[in-house]
Short mmCIF file of N, CA and C in Angstrom, two decimals:
data_model
loop_
_atom_site.label_atom_id
_atom_site.label_comp_id
_atom_site.label_asym_id
_atom_site.label_seq_id
_atom_site.Cartn_x
_atom_site.Cartn_y
_atom_site.Cartn_z
N CYS A 464 -147.83 -54.66 -39.10
CA CYS A 464 -147.33 -53.31 -39.21
C CYS A 464 -146.64 -53.18 -40.57
N VAL A 465 -146.86 -52.07 -41.24
CA VAL A 465 -146.23 -51.78 -42.52
C VAL A 465 -145.34 -50.55 -42.33
N LEU A 466 -144.08 -50.69 -42.64
CA LEU A 466 -143.12 -49.60 -42.52
C LEU A 466 -142.89 -49.03 -43.91
N THR A 467 -143.26 -47.76 -44.11
CA THR A 467 -143.14 -47.14 -45.43
C THR A 467 -142.14 -46.00 -45.42
N LYS A 468 -141.83 -45.53 -46.61
CA LYS A 468 -140.94 -44.39 -46.84
C LYS A 468 -139.52 -44.64 -46.33
N VAL A 469 -139.11 -45.90 -46.27
CA VAL A 469 -137.77 -46.25 -45.82
C VAL A 469 -136.74 -45.66 -46.77
N ASP A 470 -137.07 -45.57 -48.05
CA ASP A 470 -136.15 -45.01 -49.03
C ASP A 470 -135.91 -43.51 -48.81
N GLU A 471 -136.79 -42.83 -48.10
CA GLU A 471 -136.65 -41.40 -47.85
C GLU A 471 -136.09 -41.09 -46.46
N ALA A 472 -135.92 -42.11 -45.65
CA ALA A 472 -135.48 -41.92 -44.26
C ALA A 472 -134.00 -41.56 -44.18
N VAL A 473 -133.67 -40.68 -43.25
CA VAL A 473 -132.26 -40.37 -42.97
C VAL A 473 -131.78 -41.17 -41.76
N SER A 474 -132.72 -41.79 -41.04
CA SER A 474 -132.39 -42.61 -39.88
C SER A 474 -133.55 -43.58 -39.63
N LEU A 475 -133.22 -44.75 -39.16
CA LEU A 475 -134.26 -45.72 -38.80
C LEU A 475 -134.28 -45.99 -37.30
N GLY A 476 -133.38 -45.38 -36.56
CA GLY A 476 -133.27 -45.63 -35.13
C GLY A 476 -134.54 -45.36 -34.36
N GLY A 477 -135.19 -44.25 -34.63
CA GLY A 477 -136.41 -43.90 -33.91
C GLY A 477 -137.53 -44.88 -34.14
N ILE A 478 -137.75 -45.25 -35.38
CA ILE A 478 -138.84 -46.18 -35.68
C ILE A 478 -138.52 -47.57 -35.16
N LEU A 479 -137.26 -47.98 -35.24
CA LEU A 479 -136.90 -49.29 -34.71
C LEU A 479 -137.08 -49.33 -33.19
N SER A 480 -136.76 -48.24 -32.52
CA SER A 480 -136.97 -48.16 -31.07
C SER A 480 -138.45 -48.23 -30.73
N ALA A 481 -139.27 -47.49 -31.46
CA ALA A 481 -140.71 -47.47 -31.20
C ALA A 481 -141.34 -48.84 -31.44
N ILE A 482 -140.94 -49.48 -32.53
CA ILE A 482 -141.48 -50.80 -32.86
C ILE A 482 -141.06 -51.83 -31.81
N THR A 483 -139.81 -51.75 -31.39
CA THR A 483 -139.31 -52.67 -30.37
C THR A 483 -140.02 -52.45 -29.04
N HIS A 484 -140.17 -51.19 -28.66
CA HIS A 484 -140.84 -50.85 -27.39
C HIS A 484 -142.29 -51.34 -27.39
N ALA A 485 -142.98 -51.16 -28.51
CA ALA A 485 -144.38 -51.57 -28.60
C ALA A 485 -144.54 -53.05 -28.95
N GLN A 486 -143.43 -53.72 -29.23
CA GLN A 486 -143.42 -55.13 -29.60
C GLN A 486 -144.33 -55.41 -30.79
N LEU A 487 -144.21 -54.56 -31.82
CA LEU A 487 -145.00 -54.71 -33.04
C LEU A 487 -144.22 -55.50 -34.08
N PRO A 488 -144.84 -56.49 -34.69
CA PRO A 488 -144.16 -57.18 -35.79
C PRO A 488 -144.29 -56.35 -37.07
N ILE A 489 -143.24 -56.29 -37.84
CA ILE A 489 -143.29 -55.59 -39.13
C ILE A 489 -143.51 -56.64 -40.20
N ALA A 490 -144.57 -56.50 -40.98
CA ALA A 490 -144.88 -57.47 -42.02
C ALA A 490 -144.34 -57.04 -43.38
N TYR A 491 -144.47 -55.74 -43.69
CA TYR A 491 -144.07 -55.26 -45.01
C TYR A 491 -143.24 -53.99 -44.90
N LEU A 492 -142.41 -53.80 -45.92
CA LEU A 492 -141.50 -52.67 -45.99
C LEU A 492 -141.72 -51.97 -47.32
N GLY A 493 -141.91 -50.65 -47.29
CA GLY A 493 -142.08 -49.88 -48.52
C GLY A 493 -140.86 -49.04 -48.80
N GLU A 494 -140.25 -49.26 -49.96
CA GLU A 494 -139.07 -48.49 -50.36
C GLU A 494 -139.28 -47.97 -51.78
N GLY A 495 -140.09 -46.96 -51.92
CA GLY A 495 -140.34 -46.38 -53.23
C GLY A 495 -141.73 -45.79 -53.33
N GLN A 496 -142.00 -45.16 -54.45
CA GLN A 496 -143.27 -44.46 -54.65
C GLN A 496 -144.37 -45.36 -55.22
N ARG A 497 -143.99 -46.47 -55.85
CA ARG A 497 -144.97 -47.36 -56.47
C ARG A 497 -145.35 -48.45 -55.48
N ILE A 498 -146.54 -48.36 -54.94
CA ILE A 498 -146.95 -49.26 -53.87
C ILE A 498 -146.87 -50.73 -54.29
N ALA A 499 -147.46 -51.07 -55.41
CA ALA A 499 -147.49 -52.47 -55.83
C ALA A 499 -146.09 -53.04 -56.07
N GLU A 500 -145.20 -52.25 -56.64
CA GLU A 500 -143.87 -52.74 -56.97
C GLU A 500 -142.88 -52.60 -55.82
N ASP A 501 -143.08 -51.63 -54.94
CA ASP A 501 -142.08 -51.31 -53.93
C ASP A 501 -142.42 -51.80 -52.52
N LEU A 502 -143.55 -52.45 -52.35
CA LEU A 502 -143.94 -53.00 -51.05
C LEU A 502 -143.57 -54.48 -51.05
N ARG A 503 -142.79 -54.89 -50.06
CA ARG A 503 -142.34 -56.29 -50.02
C ARG A 503 -142.28 -56.78 -48.58
N PRO A 504 -142.30 -58.10 -48.42
CA PRO A 504 -142.18 -58.65 -47.06
C PRO A 504 -140.85 -58.21 -46.45
N VAL A 505 -140.88 -57.89 -45.19
CA VAL A 505 -139.67 -57.39 -44.53
C VAL A 505 -138.80 -58.56 -44.08
N ARG A 506 -137.50 -58.34 -44.15
CA ARG A 506 -136.51 -59.28 -43.63
C ARG A 506 -135.69 -58.53 -42.61
N ALA A 507 -135.59 -59.07 -41.41
CA ALA A 507 -134.89 -58.38 -40.32
C ALA A 507 -133.48 -57.98 -40.73
N HIS A 508 -132.77 -58.88 -41.40
CA HIS A 508 -131.40 -58.59 -41.79
C HIS A 508 -131.33 -57.37 -42.71
N HIS A 509 -132.24 -57.29 -43.66
CA HIS A 509 -132.26 -56.15 -44.58
C HIS A 509 -132.53 -54.85 -43.84
N LEU A 510 -133.46 -54.88 -42.91
CA LEU A 510 -133.82 -53.68 -42.17
C LEU A 510 -132.66 -53.20 -41.29
N VAL A 511 -132.01 -54.11 -40.61
CA VAL A 511 -130.87 -53.74 -39.76
C VAL A 511 -129.71 -53.25 -40.62
N THR A 512 -129.46 -53.91 -41.74
CA THR A 512 -128.39 -53.47 -42.65
C THR A 512 -128.66 -52.06 -43.13
N ARG A 513 -129.90 -51.78 -43.50
CA ARG A 513 -130.28 -50.43 -43.96
C ARG A 513 -130.07 -49.40 -42.85
N ALA A 514 -130.45 -49.73 -41.64
CA ALA A 514 -130.27 -48.82 -40.51
C ALA A 514 -128.79 -48.53 -40.28
N VAL A 515 -127.95 -49.54 -40.36
CA VAL A 515 -126.51 -49.35 -40.18
C VAL A 515 -125.94 -48.50 -41.30
N GLN A 516 -126.37 -48.73 -42.53
CA GLN A 516 -125.90 -47.92 -43.66
C GLN A 516 -126.25 -46.45 -43.46
N LEU A 517 -127.47 -46.18 -43.04
CA LEU A 517 -127.89 -44.80 -42.81
C LEU A 517 -127.09 -44.17 -41.68
N ALA A 518 -126.81 -44.92 -40.64
CA ALA A 518 -126.03 -44.40 -39.52
C ALA A 518 -124.61 -44.07 -39.96
N ARG A 519 -124.04 -44.90 -40.81
CA ARG A 519 -122.68 -44.64 -41.31
C ARG A 519 -122.64 -43.39 -42.17
N VAL A 520 -123.64 -43.21 -43.01
CA VAL A 520 -123.71 -42.02 -43.86
C VAL A 520 -123.81 -40.77 -43.00
N ALA A 521 -124.58 -40.87 -41.92
CA ALA A 521 -124.76 -39.73 -41.02
C ALA A 521 -123.57 -39.51 -40.10
N GLY A 522 -122.64 -40.46 -40.10
CA GLY A 522 -121.47 -40.33 -39.25
C GLY A 522 -121.72 -40.72 -37.81
N ALA A 523 -122.77 -41.50 -37.57
CA ALA A 523 -123.09 -41.92 -36.21
C ALA A 523 -122.04 -42.91 -35.71
N ILE A 524 -121.68 -42.76 -34.47
CA ILE A 524 -120.72 -43.65 -33.84
C ILE A 524 -121.38 -44.24 -32.60
N ALA A 525 -121.32 -45.55 -32.47
CA ALA A 525 -121.91 -46.21 -31.31
C ALA A 525 -121.04 -45.96 -30.09
N ASP A 526 -121.64 -45.45 -29.05
CA ASP A 526 -120.96 -45.23 -27.78
C ASP A 526 -121.40 -46.35 -26.85
N GLU A 527 -120.53 -47.35 -26.67
CA GLU A 527 -120.88 -48.54 -25.89
C GLU A 527 -121.30 -48.20 -24.46
N ASP A 528 -120.62 -47.25 -23.84
CA ASP A 528 -120.95 -46.87 -22.47
C ASP A 528 -122.34 -46.24 -22.39
N LEU A 529 -122.63 -45.34 -23.32
CA LEU A 529 -123.94 -44.70 -23.36
C LEU A 529 -125.05 -45.72 -23.61
N LEU A 530 -124.84 -46.62 -24.57
CA LEU A 530 -125.84 -47.65 -24.86
C LEU A 530 -126.09 -48.53 -23.65
N SER A 531 -125.03 -48.88 -22.95
CA SER A 531 -125.16 -49.71 -21.76
C SER A 531 -125.99 -49.02 -20.67
N ARG A 532 -125.73 -47.73 -20.46
CA ARG A 532 -126.47 -46.98 -19.44
C ARG A 532 -127.94 -46.83 -19.81
N ARG A 533 -128.21 -46.54 -21.08
CA ARG A 533 -129.59 -46.30 -21.50
C ARG A 533 -130.43 -47.55 -21.60
N PHE A 534 -129.82 -48.62 -22.11
CA PHE A 534 -130.62 -49.81 -22.42
C PHE A 534 -130.29 -51.02 -21.56
N GLY A 535 -129.38 -50.89 -20.63
CA GLY A 535 -128.98 -52.01 -19.79
C GLY A 535 -130.10 -52.57 -18.93
N GLY A 536 -131.04 -51.75 -18.51
CA GLY A 536 -132.11 -52.21 -17.64
C GLY A 536 -133.39 -52.56 -18.35
N ILE A 537 -133.41 -52.49 -19.66
CA ILE A 537 -134.65 -52.74 -20.40
C ILE A 537 -135.16 -54.15 -20.19
N ALA A 538 -134.29 -55.13 -20.21
CA ALA A 538 -134.74 -56.52 -20.05
C ALA A 538 -135.47 -56.69 -18.72
N HIS A 539 -134.98 -56.04 -17.68
CA HIS A 539 -135.63 -56.14 -16.37
C HIS A 539 -136.96 -55.38 -16.35
N ALA A 540 -137.02 -54.26 -17.05
CA ALA A 540 -138.24 -53.45 -17.07
C ALA A 540 -139.36 -54.15 -17.83
N LEU A 541 -139.00 -54.90 -18.87
CA LEU A 541 -140.01 -55.58 -19.68
C LEU A 541 -140.46 -56.90 -19.08
N ALA A 542 -139.71 -57.42 -18.13
CA ALA A 542 -140.04 -58.73 -17.55
C ALA A 542 -141.25 -58.64 -16.65
#
């Protein structure tokens, strides 16, 4: 899977959820308009850091109770 236009994204939550749900591995990340220069192997730490940075800019606040209710049963559903 190649994830592109990360540099233009205002949020990565939706795509990270979709990729996780579909259990797709991400091989490359595109951050820029020049394909040859801006396409690079993805590193999980970089992607998560970028998602957190975007969430902070947007003023997103993690609601632990809401996250627990929404995602608490996922491990059982996927088993």
